[in-house]
CSV table of C-alpha atoms in Angstrom, one decimal:
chain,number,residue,atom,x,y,z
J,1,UNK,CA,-6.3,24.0,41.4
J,2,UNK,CA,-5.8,23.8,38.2
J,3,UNK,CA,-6.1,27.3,35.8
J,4,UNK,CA,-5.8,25.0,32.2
J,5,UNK,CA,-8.9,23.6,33.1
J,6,UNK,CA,-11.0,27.1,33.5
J,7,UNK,CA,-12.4,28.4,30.3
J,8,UNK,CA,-11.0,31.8,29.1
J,9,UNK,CA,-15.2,33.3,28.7
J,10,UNK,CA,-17.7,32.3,31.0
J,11,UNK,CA,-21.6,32.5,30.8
J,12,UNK,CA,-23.4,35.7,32.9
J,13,UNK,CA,-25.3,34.4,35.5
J,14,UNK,CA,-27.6,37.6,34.6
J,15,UNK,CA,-30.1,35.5,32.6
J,16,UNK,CA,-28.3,36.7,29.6
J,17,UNK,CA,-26.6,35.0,26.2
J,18,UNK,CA,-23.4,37.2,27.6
J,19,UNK,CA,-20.1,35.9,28.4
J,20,UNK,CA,-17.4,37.7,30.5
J,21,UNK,CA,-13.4,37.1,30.9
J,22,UNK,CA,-12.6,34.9,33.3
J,23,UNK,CA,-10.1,36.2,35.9
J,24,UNK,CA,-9.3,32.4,37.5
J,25,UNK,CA,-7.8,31.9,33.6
J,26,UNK,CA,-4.4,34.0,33.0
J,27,UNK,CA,-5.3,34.5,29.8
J,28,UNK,CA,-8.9,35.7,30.6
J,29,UNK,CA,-6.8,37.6,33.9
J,30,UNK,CA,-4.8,39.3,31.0
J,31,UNK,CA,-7.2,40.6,28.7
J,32,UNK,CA,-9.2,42.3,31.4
J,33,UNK,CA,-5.9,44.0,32.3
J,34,UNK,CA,-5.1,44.8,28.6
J,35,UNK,CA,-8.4,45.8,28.4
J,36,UNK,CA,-8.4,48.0,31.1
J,37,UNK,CA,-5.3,49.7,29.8
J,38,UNK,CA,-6.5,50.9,26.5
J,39,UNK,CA,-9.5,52.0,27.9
J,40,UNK,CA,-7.4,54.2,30.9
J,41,UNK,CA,-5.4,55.5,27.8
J,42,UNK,CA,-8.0,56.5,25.6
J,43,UNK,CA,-9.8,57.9,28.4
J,44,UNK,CA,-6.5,60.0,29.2
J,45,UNK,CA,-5.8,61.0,25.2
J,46,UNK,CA,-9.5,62.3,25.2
J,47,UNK,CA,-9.0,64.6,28.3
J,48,UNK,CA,-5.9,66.0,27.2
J,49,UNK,CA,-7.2,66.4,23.7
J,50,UNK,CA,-4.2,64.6,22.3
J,51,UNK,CA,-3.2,61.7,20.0
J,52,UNK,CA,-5.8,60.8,17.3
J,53,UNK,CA,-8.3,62.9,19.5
J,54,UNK,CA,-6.1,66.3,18.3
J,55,UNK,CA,-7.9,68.9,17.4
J,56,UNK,CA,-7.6,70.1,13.5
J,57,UNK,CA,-4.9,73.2,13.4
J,58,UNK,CA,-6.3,76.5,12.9
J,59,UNK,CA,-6.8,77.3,9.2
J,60,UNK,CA,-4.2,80.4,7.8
J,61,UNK,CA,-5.9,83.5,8.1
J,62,UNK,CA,-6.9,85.1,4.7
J,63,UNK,CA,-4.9,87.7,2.9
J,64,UNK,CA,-5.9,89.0,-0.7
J,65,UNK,CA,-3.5,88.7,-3.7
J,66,UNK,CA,-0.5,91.1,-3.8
J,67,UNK,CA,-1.4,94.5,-5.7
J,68,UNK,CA,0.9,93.9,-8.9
J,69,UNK,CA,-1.5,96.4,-11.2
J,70,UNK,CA,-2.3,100.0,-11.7
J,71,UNK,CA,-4.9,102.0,-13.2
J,72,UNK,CA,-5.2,103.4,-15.6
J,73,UNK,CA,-3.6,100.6,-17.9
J,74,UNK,CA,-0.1,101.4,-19.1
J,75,UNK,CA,0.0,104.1,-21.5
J,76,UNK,CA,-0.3,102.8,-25.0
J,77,UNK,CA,-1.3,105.0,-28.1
J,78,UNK,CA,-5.1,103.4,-28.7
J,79,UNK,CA,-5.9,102.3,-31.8
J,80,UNK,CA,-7.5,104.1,-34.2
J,81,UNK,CA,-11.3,103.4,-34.6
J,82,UNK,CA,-12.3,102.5,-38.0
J,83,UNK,CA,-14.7,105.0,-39.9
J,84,UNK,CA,-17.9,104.3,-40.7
J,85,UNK,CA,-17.8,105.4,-44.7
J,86,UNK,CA,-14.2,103.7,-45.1
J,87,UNK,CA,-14.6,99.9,-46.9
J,88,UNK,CA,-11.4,98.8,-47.9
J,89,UNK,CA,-11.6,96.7,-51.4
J,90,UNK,CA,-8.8,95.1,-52.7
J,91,UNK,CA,-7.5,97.1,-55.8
J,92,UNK,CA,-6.7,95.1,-58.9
């Protein structure tokens, strides 16, 4: 028999618009094996939680800003308040 003369998709028998791979093609024969494959290793990524299927890493747990300040404020002489009565005018 000759396989060049099978078509690489066939019709479903099912009463259906769906077509399969045909095994009696090599090339149809070797996509259901490729096909097989990637699903196996997906299937095996997904149980192992690995690959793309990696969960995202923990985030850092928070810690608050170092303590780089003190209270009361740094000792300063504070600057004197102005008076209510004092108005300075320019002297000519």
């Amino acid at each position: 028999m000759n396989d060049d003369d099978e078509p690489v998709f066939k019709r479903s028998k099912w009463g259906t618009n769906r077509y399969y791979y045909n095994p009696r093609n090599p090339l149809g024969l070797t996509l259901i094996v490729v096909s097989l494959l990637f699903a196996g290793t997906a299937l095996i990524l997904m149980a192992n939680r690995a690959g793309p299927f990696r969960p995202p890493p923990d985030p850092a747990p928070w810690s608050p800003p170092p303590f780089n300040y003190s209270w009361p404020p740094h000792s300063s002489p504070p600057a004197p308040a102005p008076t209510p009565g004092t108005t300075s005018t320019p002297e000519q």
